[in-house]
CSV table of N, CA and C in Angstrom, one decimal:
chain,number,residue,atom,x,y,z
A,1,UNK,N,42.6,-154.7,39.0
A,1,UNK,CA,41.3,-154.3,39.3
A,1,UNK,C,41.4,-153.2,40.4
A,2,UNK,N,40.5,-152.3,40.4
A,2,UNK,CA,40.4,-151.2,41.3
A,2,UNK,C,39.9,-151.8,42.7
A,3,UNK,N,40.5,-151.4,43.8
A,3,UNK,CA,40.0,-151.8,45.1
A,3,UNK,C,38.7,-151.0,45.3
A,4,UNK,N,37.7,-151.6,45.7
A,4,UNK,CA,36.4,-151.0,45.9
A,4,UNK,C,36.4,-149.8,46.8
A,5,UNK,N,35.6,-148.8,46.5
A,5,UNK,CA,35.5,-147.6,47.4
A,5,UNK,C,35.1,-148.0,48.8
A,6,UNK,N,34.2,-149.0,48.9
A,6,UNK,CA,33.7,-149.4,50.2
A,6,UNK,C,34.8,-150.0,51.0
A,7,UNK,N,35.7,-150.7,50.4
A,7,UNK,CA,36.9,-151.3,51.2
A,7,UNK,C,37.8,-150.1,51.6
A,8,UNK,N,38.0,-149.2,50.8
A,8,UNK,CA,38.9,-148.0,51.1
A,8,UNK,C,38.2,-147.2,52.3
A,9,UNK,N,36.9,-147.0,52.2
A,9,UNK,CA,36.2,-146.3,53.2
A,9,UNK,C,36.3,-147.0,54.5
A,10,UNK,N,36.1,-148.3,54.5
A,10,UNK,CA,36.2,-149.1,55.8
A,10,UNK,C,37.6,-148.9,56.4
A,11,UNK,N,38.6,-149.1,55.6
A,11,UNK,CA,40.0,-149.0,56.1
A,11,UNK,C,40.3,-147.6,56.6
A,12,UNK,N,40.1,-146.6,55.8
A,12,UNK,CA,40.4,-145.3,56.1
A,12,UNK,C,39.6,-144.8,57.3
A,13,UNK,N,38.4,-145.4,57.5
A,13,UNK,CA,37.6,-145.0,58.6
A,13,UNK,C,38.2,-145.3,60.0
A,14,UNK,N,39.2,-146.2,60.0
A,14,UNK,CA,39.9,-146.5,61.2
A,14,UNK,C,40.9,-145.4,61.7
A,15,UNK,N,41.1,-144.5,60.7
A,15,UNK,CA,42.2,-143.5,61.0
A,15,UNK,C,41.5,-142.1,61.2
A,16,UNK,N,42.2,-141.2,61.9
A,16,UNK,CA,41.8,-139.9,62.0
A,16,UNK,C,41.7,-139.2,60.6
A,17,UNK,N,40.8,-138.3,60.4
A,17,UNK,CA,40.7,-137.7,59.0
A,17,UNK,C,42.0,-137.2,58.5
A,18,UNK,N,42.8,-136.6,59.3
A,18,UNK,CA,44.1,-136.0,58.8
A,18,UNK,C,45.1,-137.1,58.5
A,19,UNK,N,44.9,-138.4,58.8
A,19,UNK,CA,45.8,-139.4,58.6
A,19,UNK,C,45.3,-140.4,57.5
A,20,UNK,N,44.3,-140.0,56.7
A,20,UNK,CA,43.8,-140.8,55.6
A,20,UNK,C,44.6,-140.5,54.4
A,21,UNK,N,45.7,-141.2,54.2
A,21,UNK,CA,46.6,-140.9,53.1
A,21,UNK,C,46.3,-141.6,51.8
A,22,UNK,N,45.8,-142.8,51.9
A,22,UNK,CA,45.5,-143.6,50.7
A,22,UNK,C,44.3,-143.0,49.9
A,23,UNK,N,44.5,-142.6,48.6
A,23,UNK,CA,43.5,-142.0,47.8
A,23,UNK,C,42.8,-143.0,46.9
A,24,UNK,N,43.5,-144.0,46.4
A,24,UNK,CA,43.0,-145.0,45.5
A,24,UNK,C,44.0,-146.1,45.5
A,25,UNK,N,43.5,-147.3,45.1
A,25,UNK,CA,44.3,-148.5,45.0
A,25,UNK,C,43.9,-149.5,44.0
A,26,UNK,N,44.8,-150.2,43.4
A,26,UNK,CA,44.6,-151.2,42.5
A,26,UNK,C,45.2,-152.5,43.0
A,27,UNK,N,44.5,-153.6,42.7
A,27,UNK,CA,44.9,-154.9,43.2
A,27,UNK,C,45.1,-155.9,42.0
A,28,UNK,N,46.3,-156.4,41.9
A,28,UNK,CA,46.6,-157.5,41.0
A,28,UNK,C,47.4,-158.5,41.8
A,29,UNK,N,46.6,-159.3,42.6
A,29,UNK,CA,47.1,-160.1,43.6
A,29,UNK,C,48.2,-161.1,43.1
A,30,UNK,N,49.3,-161.1,43.7
A,30,UNK,CA,49.7,-160.7,45.1
A,30,UNK,C,50.3,-159.3,45.2
A,31,UNK,N,50.0,-158.5,44.3
A,31,UNK,CA,50.6,-157.1,44.3
A,31,UNK,C,49.4,-156.1,44.4
A,32,UNK,N,49.7,-154.9,45.0
A,32,UNK,CA,48.8,-153.8,45.0
A,32,UNK,C,49.6,-152.5,44.9
A,33,UNK,N,48.9,-151.5,44.3
A,33,UNK,CA,49.5,-150.2,44.1
A,33,UNK,C,48.5,-149.2,44.7
A,34,UNK,N,49.1,-148.2,45.4
A,34,UNK,CA,48.2,-147.2,46.0
A,34,UNK,C,48.8,-145.8,45.6
A,35,UNK,N,47.8,-144.9,45.5
A,35,UNK,CA,48.2,-143.5,45.3
A,35,UNK,C,47.9,-142.8,46.6
A,36,UNK,N,49.0,-142.1,47.1
A,36,UNK,CA,48.9,-141.4,48.4
A,36,UNK,C,49.1,-139.9,48.3
A,37,UNK,N,48.4,-139.2,49.2
A,37,UNK,CA,48.6,-137.8,49.4
A,37,UNK,C,48.8,-137.5,50.8
A,38,UNK,N,49.8,-136.8,51.2
A,38,UNK,CA,50.1,-136.4,52.6
A,38,UNK,C,50.3,-134.8,52.6
A,39,UNK,N,49.2,-134.1,52.8
A,39,UNK,CA,49.3,-132.6,52.8
A,39,UNK,C,50.1,-132.1,54.0
A,40,UNK,N,50.0,-132.9,55.1
A,40,UNK,CA,50.8,-132.5,56.3
A,40,UNK,C,50.8,-133.8,57.2
A,41,UNK,N,52.0,-134.1,57.7
A,41,UNK,CA,52.2,-135.2,58.5
A,41,UNK,C,51.3,-135.1,59.8
A,42,UNK,N,50.8,-136.2,60.3
A,42,UNK,CA,49.8,-136.1,61.4
A,42,UNK,C,50.5,-135.8,62.7
A,43,UNK,N,51.8,-135.9,62.8
A,43,UNK,CA,52.5,-135.8,64.1
A,43,UNK,C,53.6,-134.6,64.1
A,44,UNK,N,53.9,-134.1,63.0
A,44,UNK,CA,54.9,-133.0,62.9
A,44,UNK,C,54.2,-131.6,62.8
A,45,UNK,N,54.7,-130.7,63.5
A,45,UNK,CA,54.1,-129.3,63.4
A,45,UNK,C,54.5,-128.6,62.1
A,46,UNK,N,55.7,-129.0,61.6
A,46,UNK,CA,56.1,-128.4,60.4
A,46,UNK,C,56.6,-129.5,59.4
A,47,UNK,N,56.3,-129.3,58.1
A,47,UNK,CA,56.6,-130.3,57.1
A,47,UNK,C,58.1,-130.4,56.9
A,48,UNK,N,58.6,-131.6,56.8
A,48,UNK,CA,60.0,-131.8,56.4
A,48,UNK,C,60.3,-131.7,54.9
A,49,UNK,N,59.2,-131.8,54.2
A,49,UNK,CA,59.3,-131.7,52.7
A,49,UNK,C,59.6,-133.1,52.1
A,50,UNK,N,59.7,-134.1,52.9
A,50,UNK,CA,59.9,-135.5,52.4
A,50,UNK,C,59.1,-136.5,53.2
A,51,UNK,N,58.9,-137.6,52.6
A,51,UNK,CA,58.2,-138.7,53.3
A,51,UNK,C,59.1,-139.3,54.4
A,52,UNK,N,58.6,-139.4,55.6
A,52,UNK,CA,59.3,-140.0,56.7
A,52,UNK,C,58.9,-141.4,57.0
A,53,UNK,N,59.6,-142.1,57.9
A,53,UNK,CA,59.3,-143.5,58.2
A,53,UNK,C,58.0,-143.7,58.8
A,54,UNK,N,57.6,-142.8,59.7
A,54,UNK,CA,56.3,-143.0,60.4
A,54,UNK,C,55.1,-142.9,59.4
A,55,UNK,N,55.2,-141.9,58.5
A,55,UNK,CA,54.1,-141.7,57.5
A,55,UNK,C,54.2,-142.9,56.5
A,56,UNK,N,55.4,-143.4,56.2
A,56,UNK,CA,55.5,-144.5,55.2
A,56,UNK,C,54.7,-145.7,55.8
A,57,UNK,N,54.9,-145.9,57.1
A,57,UNK,CA,54.2,-147.1,57.8
A,57,UNK,C,52.7,-146.9,57.8
A,58,UNK,N,52.2,-145.7,57.9
A,58,UNK,CA,50.8,-145.4,57.9
A,58,UNK,C,50.3,-145.8,56.5
A,59,UNK,N,51.0,-145.3,55.5
A,59,UNK,CA,50.7,-145.6,54.1
A,59,UNK,C,50.7,-147.1,53.8
A,60,UNK,N,51.7,-147.8,54.3
A,60,UNK,CA,51.8,-149.2,54.1
A,60,UNK,C,50.6,-149.9,54.8
A,61,UNK,N,50.3,-149.5,56.0
A,61,UNK,CA,49.1,-150.1,56.7
A,61,UNK,C,47.8,-150.0,55.9
A,62,UNK,N,47.6,-148.8,55.4
A,62,UNK,CA,46.3,-148.5,54.7
A,62,UNK,C,46.3,-149.4,53.5
A,63,UNK,N,47.4,-149.5,52.7
A,63,UNK,CA,47.4,-150.3,51.5
A,63,UNK,C,47.3,-151.8,51.8
A,64,UNK,N,48.0,-152.2,52.8
A,64,UNK,CA,48.0,-153.7,53.0
A,64,UNK,C,46.7,-154.1,53.6
A,65,UNK,N,46.0,-153.3,54.5
A,65,UNK,CA,44.7,-153.7,55.0
A,65,UNK,C,43.7,-153.7,53.9
A,66,UNK,N,43.7,-152.7,53.0
A,66,UNK,CA,42.8,-152.7,51.9
A,66,UNK,C,43.0,-153.9,51.0
A,67,UNK,N,44.3,-154.3,50.8
A,67,UNK,CA,44.6,-155.4,49.9
A,67,UNK,C,44.1,-156.7,50.6
A,68,UNK,N,44.3,-156.9,51.8
A,68,UNK,CA,43.8,-158.1,52.5
A,68,UNK,C,42.3,-158.2,52.5
A,69,UNK,N,41.6,-157.2,52.8
A,69,UNK,CA,40.2,-157.2,52.8
A,69,UNK,C,39.6,-157.5,51.4
A,70,UNK,N,40.1,-156.8,50.4
A,70,UNK,CA,39.6,-157.0,49.1
A,70,UNK,C,40.0,-158.5,48.6
A,71,UNK,N,41.2,-158.9,48.8
A,71,UNK,CA,41.7,-160.2,48.3
A,71,UNK,C,41.0,-161.3,49.0
A,72,UNK,N,40.7,-161.2,50.3
A,72,UNK,CA,40.0,-162.3,51.0
A,72,UNK,C,38.5,-162.3,50.6
A,73,UNK,N,37.9,-161.1,50.4
A,73,UNK,CA,36.5,-161.1,49.9
A,73,UNK,C,36.4,-161.7,48.6
A,74,UNK,N,37.4,-161.6,47.7
A,74,UNK,CA,37.3,-162.1,46.4
A,74,UNK,C,38.0,-163.5,46.3
A,75,UNK,N,38.3,-164.1,47.5
A,75,UNK,CA,38.9,-165.4,47.5
A,75,UNK,C,40.2,-165.6,46.7
A,76,UNK,N,41.0,-164.6,46.7
A,76,UNK,CA,42.3,-164.6,46.0
A,76,UNK,C,43.4,-165.2,46.8
A,77,UNK,N,43.3,-165.2,48.1
A,77,UNK,CA,44.4,-165.7,48.9
A,77,UNK,C,44.1,-167.2,49.2
A,78,UNK,N,44.7,-168.0,48.5
A,78,UNK,CA,44.4,-169.5,48.6
A,78,UNK,C,44.4,-170.0,50.1
A,79,UNK,N,45.4,-169.5,50.8
A,79,UNK,CA,45.5,-170.0,52.2
A,79,UNK,C,44.4,-169.5,53.1
A,80,UNK,N,43.7,-168.5,52.7
A,80,UNK,CA,42.5,-167.9,53.5
A,80,UNK,C,41.2,-168.2,52.9
A,81,UNK,N,41.1,-169.2,52.0
A,81,UNK,CA,39.8,-169.6,51.4
A,81,UNK,C,38.8,-169.8,52.5
A,82,UNK,N,37.7,-169.2,52.4
A,82,UNK,CA,36.6,-169.4,53.4
A,82,UNK,C,36.7,-168.6,54.7
A,83,UNK,N,37.8,-167.9,54.9
A,83,UNK,CA,37.9,-167.0,56.1
A,83,UNK,C,37.2,-165.7,55.9
A,84,UNK,N,36.3,-165.4,56.8
A,84,UNK,CA,35.6,-164.2,56.8
A,84,UNK,C,35.7,-163.5,58.1
A,85,UNK,N,36.2,-162.3,58.1
A,85,UNK,CA,36.3,-161.6,59.4
A,85,UNK,C,35.2,-160.6,59.5
A,86,UNK,N,34.6,-160.5,60.7
A,86,UNK,CA,33.6,-159.5,61.0
A,86,UNK,C,34.3,-158.1,60.8
A,87,UNK,N,33.6,-157.2,60.3
A,87,UNK,CA,34.2,-155.8,60.1
A,87,UNK,C,34.8,-155.3,61.3
A,88,UNK,N,34.2,-155.5,62.5
A,88,UNK,CA,34.7,-154.9,63.7
A,88,UNK,C,36.0,-155.6,64.2
A,89,UNK,N,36.3,-156.8,63.7
A,89,UNK,CA,37.4,-157.6,64.1
A,89,UNK,C,38.7,-157.3,63.3
A,90,UNK,N,38.5,-156.7,62.2
A,90,UNK,CA,39.7,-156.7,61.2
A,90,UNK,C,40.9,-155.9,61.7
A,91,UNK,N,40.7,-154.8,62.3
A,91,UNK,CA,41.8,-154.0,62.7
A,91,UNK,C,42.7,-154.7,63.7
A,92,UNK,N,42.1,-155.3,64.7
A,92,UNK,CA,42.8,-155.9,65.8
A,92,UNK,C,43.4,-157.2,65.5
A,93,UNK,N,43.1,-157.8,64.3
A,93,UNK,CA,43.6,-159.2,64.0
A,93,UNK,C,44.9,-159.1,63.2
A,94,UNK,N,45.3,-158.0,62.6
A,94,UNK,CA,46.5,-157.9,61.9
A,94,UNK,C,47.6,-157.1,62.6
A,95,UNK,N,48.8,-157.7,62.7
A,95,UNK,CA,49.8,-157.1,63.4
A,95,UNK,C,51.1,-157.1,62.6
A,96,UNK,N,51.9,-156.0,62.7
A,96,UNK,CA,53.2,-156.0,62.1
A,96,UNK,C,54.1,-156.7,63.2
A,97,UNK,N,54.9,-157.7,62.8
A,97,UNK,CA,55.8,-158.4,63.7
A,97,UNK,C,57.3,-158.3,63.3
A,98,UNK,N,57.5,-157.7,62.2
A,98,UNK,CA,58.9,-157.5,61.8
A,98,UNK,C,59.0,-156.4,60.7
A,99,UNK,N,60.0,-155.6,60.8
A,99,UNK,CA,60.3,-154.6,59.7
A,99,UNK,C,61.8,-154.7,59.4
A,100,UNK,N,62.0,-155.1,58.2
A,100,UNK,CA,63.4,-155.4,57.8
A,100,UNK,C,63.9,-154.7,56.5
A,101,UNK,N,65.2,-154.5,56.4
A,101,UNK,CA,65.8,-153.9,55.2
A,101,UNK,C,65.2,-152.6,54.8
A,102,UNK,N,64.8,-151.7,55.7
A,102,UNK,CA,64.2,-150.4,55.4
A,102,UNK,C,65.3,-149.6,54.7
A,103,UNK,N,65.0,-149.1,53.5
A,103,UNK,CA,66.0,-148.2,52.8
A,103,UNK,C,65.2,-147.0,52.2
A,104,UNK,N,65.7,-145.8,52.5
A,104,UNK,CA,65.3,-144.6,51.9
A,104,UNK,C,66.4,-144.2,51.0
A,105,UNK,N,66.3,-144.4,49.7
A,105,UNK,CA,67.4,-144.2,48.8
A,105,UNK,C,67.4,-142.8,48.3
A,106,UNK,N,66.2,-142.2,48.2
A,106,UNK,CA,66.1,-140.8,47.8
A,106,UNK,C,64.9,-140.2,48.4
A,107,UNK,N,64.8,-138.9,48.6
A,107,UNK,CA,63.6,-138.3,49.2
A,107,UNK,C,62.4,-138.5,48.3
A,108,UNK,N,61.2,-138.7,49.0
A,108,UNK,CA,59.9,-138.8,48.3
A,108,UNK,C,59.1,-137.6,48.7
A,109,UNK,N,58.7,-136.8,47.7
A,109,UNK,CA,57.8,-135.7,47.9
A,109,UNK,C,56.4,-136.2,48.4
A,110,UNK,N,56.0,-135.9,49.6
A,110,UNK,CA,54.8,-136.5,50.2
A,110,UNK,C,53.4,-136.0,49.7
A,111,UNK,N,53.4,-135.0,48.9
A,111,UNK,CA,52.1,-134.4,48.5
A,111,UNK,C,51.3,-135.4,47.6
A,112,UNK,N,52.1,-136.2,46.8
A,112,UNK,CA,51.5,-137.2,45.9
A,112,UNK,C,52.5,-138.2,45.5
A,113,UNK,N,52.3,-139.4,45.7
A,113,UNK,CA,53.3,-140.5,45.3
A,113,UNK,C,52.6,-141.8,45.3
A,114,UNK,N,53.2,-142.8,44.7
A,114,UNK,CA,52.7,-144.1,44.6
A,114,UNK,C,53.5,-145.1,45.4
A,115,UNK,N,52.9,-146.1,45.9
A,115,UNK,CA,53.6,-147.2,46.6
A,115,UNK,C,53.0,-148.5,46.2
A,116,UNK,N,53.9,-149.5,46.2
A,116,UNK,CA,53.5,-150.9,45.8
A,116,UNK,C,53.8,-151.8,47.0
A,117,UNK,N,53.0,-152.8,47.2
A,117,UNK,CA,53.3,-153.9,48.1
A,117,UNK,C,53.1,-155.2,47.3
A,118,UNK,N,53.9,-156.2,47.8
A,118,UNK,CA,53.8,-157.5,47.2
A,118,UNK,C,53.7,-158.5,48.4
A,119,UNK,N,52.8,-159.4,48.3
A,119,UNK,CA,52.7,-160.5,49.3
A,119,UNK,C,53.5,-161.6,48.8
A,120,UNK,N,54.7,-161.8,49.4
A,120,UNK,CA,55.7,-162.8,48.9
A,120,UNK,C,55.3,-164.2,49.3
A,121,UNK,N,54.8,-164.3,50.6
A,121,UNK,CA,54.6,-165.7,51.1
A,121,UNK,C,53.5,-165.6,52.2
A,122,UNK,N,52.7,-166.7,52.2
A,122,UNK,CA,51.7,-166.8,53.3
A,122,UNK,C,52.0,-168.1,54.0
A,123,UNK,N,52.2,-168.1,55.3
A,123,UNK,CA,52.6,-169.3,56.1
A,123,UNK,C,51.6,-169.5,57.2
A,124,UNK,N,50.7,-170.5,57.0
A,124,UNK,CA,49.8,-170.9,58.1
A,124,UNK,C,50.5,-171.6,59.2
A,125,UNK,N,50.0,-171.3,60.5
A,125,UNK,CA,50.6,-171.9,61.7
A,125,UNK,C,49.5,-172.2,62.6
A,126,UNK,N,49.8,-173.0,63.6
A,126,UNK,CA,48.9,-173.3,64.7
A,126,UNK,C,47.5,-173.8,64.3
A,127,UNK,N,47.4,-174.7,63.4
A,127,UNK,CA,46.2,-175.3,63.0
A,127,UNK,C,45.3,-174.3,62.2
A,128,UNK,N,46.0,-173.4,61.4
A,128,UNK,CA,45.3,-172.4,60.6
A,128,UNK,C,44.6,-171.3,61.4
A,129,UNK,N,45.1,-171.0,62.6
A,129,UNK,CA,44.6,-169.9,63.3
A,129,UNK,C,45.5,-168.7,63.3
A,130,UNK,N,46.8,-168.9,62.9
A,130,UNK,CA,47.7,-167.8,62.7
A,130,UNK,C,48.3,-167.9,61.3
A,131,UNK,N,48.4,-166.8,60.6
A,131,UNK,CA,48.9,-166.7,59.3
A,131,UNK,C,50.0,-165.7,59.3
A,132,UNK,N,51.2,-166.0,58.9
A,132,UNK,CA,52.3,-165.1,58.7
A,132,UNK,C,52.4,-164.7,57.2
A,133,UNK,N,52.6,-163.4,57.0
A,133,UNK,CA,52.7,-162.9,55.7
A,133,UNK,C,54.1,-162.2,55.5
A,134,UNK,N,54.8,-162.6,54.5
A,134,UNK,CA,56.0,-161.9,54.2
A,134,UNK,C,55.7,-161.0,53.1
A,135,UNK,N,55.9,-159.7,53.3
A,135,UNK,CA,55.6,-158.7,52.3
A,135,UNK,C,56.8,-157.8,51.9
A,136,UNK,N,56.7,-157.2,50.8
A,136,UNK,CA,57.8,-156.3,50.3
A,136,UNK,C,57.1,-155.0,49.9
A,137,UNK,N,57.7,-153.9,50.2
A,137,UNK,CA,57.1,-152.6,49.7
A,137,UNK,C,58.1,-151.9,48.9
A,138,UNK,N,57.6,-151.1,47.9
A,138,UNK,CA,58.5,-150.3,47.0
A,138,UNK,C,57.7,-149.0,46.8
A,139,UNK,N,58.1,-147.9,47.3
A,139,UNK,CA,57.4,-146.6,47.2
A,139,UNK,C,58.2,-145.7,46.2
A,140,UNK,N,57.4,-145.2,45.3
A,140,UNK,CA,57.9,-144.2,44.3
A,140,UNK,C,59.1,-144.7,43.6
A,141,UNK,N,58.9,-145.8,42.9
A,141,UNK,CA,60.0,-146.4,42.0
A,141,UNK,C,61.3,-146.6,42.7
A,142,UNK,N,61.2,-147.3,43.8
A,142,UNK,CA,62.4,-147.8,44.6
A,142,UNK,C,63.1,-146.7,45.4
A,143,UNK,N,62.4,-145.5,45.6
A,143,UNK,CA,63.1,-144.5,46.5
A,143,UNK,C,63.0,-145.0,47.9
A,144,UNK,N,62.0,-145.8,48.3
A,144,UNK,CA,61.9,-146.4,49.6
A,144,UNK,C,61.5,-147.8,49.5
A,145,UNK,N,62.3,-148.7,50.0
A,145,UNK,CA,61.9,-150.1,49.9
A,145,UNK,C,62.2,-150.8,51.3
A,146,UNK,N,61.6,-152.0,51.4
A,146,UNK,CA,61.8,-152.8,52.6
A,146,UNK,C,60.9,-154.0,52.7
A,147,UNK,N,61.0,-154.7,53.7
A,147,UNK,CA,60.2,-155.9,54.0
A,147,UNK,C,59.5,-155.8,55.3
A,148,UNK,N,58.2,-156.2,55.3
A,148,UNK,CA,57.4,-156.2,56.5
A,148,UNK,C,56.8,-157.5,56.7
A,149,UNK,N,56.9,-158.1,57.9
A,149,UNK,CA,56.3,-159.4,58.2
A,149,UNK,C,55.0,-159.1,59.1
A,150,UNK,N,53.9,-159.7,58.7
A,150,UNK,CA,52.7,-159.5,59.3
A,150,UNK,C,52.2,-160.8,59.9
A,151,UNK,N,51.3,-160.7,60.9
A,151,UNK,CA,50.6,-161.9,61.3
A,151,UNK,C,49.1,-161.6,61.4
A,152,UNK,N,48.3,-162.5,60.9
A,152,UNK,CA,46.8,-162.4,61.0
A,152,UNK,C,46.5,-163.5,62.1
A,153,UNK,N,45.9,-163.0,63.2
A,153,UNK,CA,45.5,-163.9,64.3
A,153,UNK,C,44.0,-164.1,64.2
A,154,UNK,N,43.7,-165.4,64.0
A,154,UNK,CA,42.3,-165.8,63.9
A,154,UNK,C,41.8,-166.5,65.2
A,155,UNK,N,42.7,-166.6,66.2
A,155,UNK,CA,42.3,-167.1,67.4
A,155,UNK,C,41.4,-166.1,68.2
A,156,UNK,N,40.5,-166.6,69.0
A,156,UNK,CA,39.7,-165.7,69.8
A,156,UNK,C,40.6,-165.0,70.8
A,157,UNK,N,40.4,-163.7,70.8
A,157,UNK,CA,41.3,-162.8,71.7
A,157,UNK,C,40.7,-162.7,73.0
């Protein structure tokens, strides 16, 4: 299913206009696919001509946040049944806690490419106020792959 435009607008609204890389996304929980366009990296003065690790993480963030919002609103994440985050709380509640097995096997042309994420495991902790997510990403048919661990903190900050 297509991730709703309203979800994408919310997530991309957290970023500077020049860092809004995710163009569209599809969700087939626990997997999601996004189409990305990076006309110019937000932090480099000159293009390298290939996707770099910083921009890959921005793409990952945009796709994973869109996936979580859409999947929780549709009650697709069994461990998060009934959890509803206020729109203003969402950005600060999700944190990357581990980046593992990062591999760039071949260059990715950043002007347009696809990336996939898979939520491999959801682990509730501390009386269901912390949720750890083990995720896997695969960008542009295994040209860049890796694992990212996330935590969703539902405790009052």
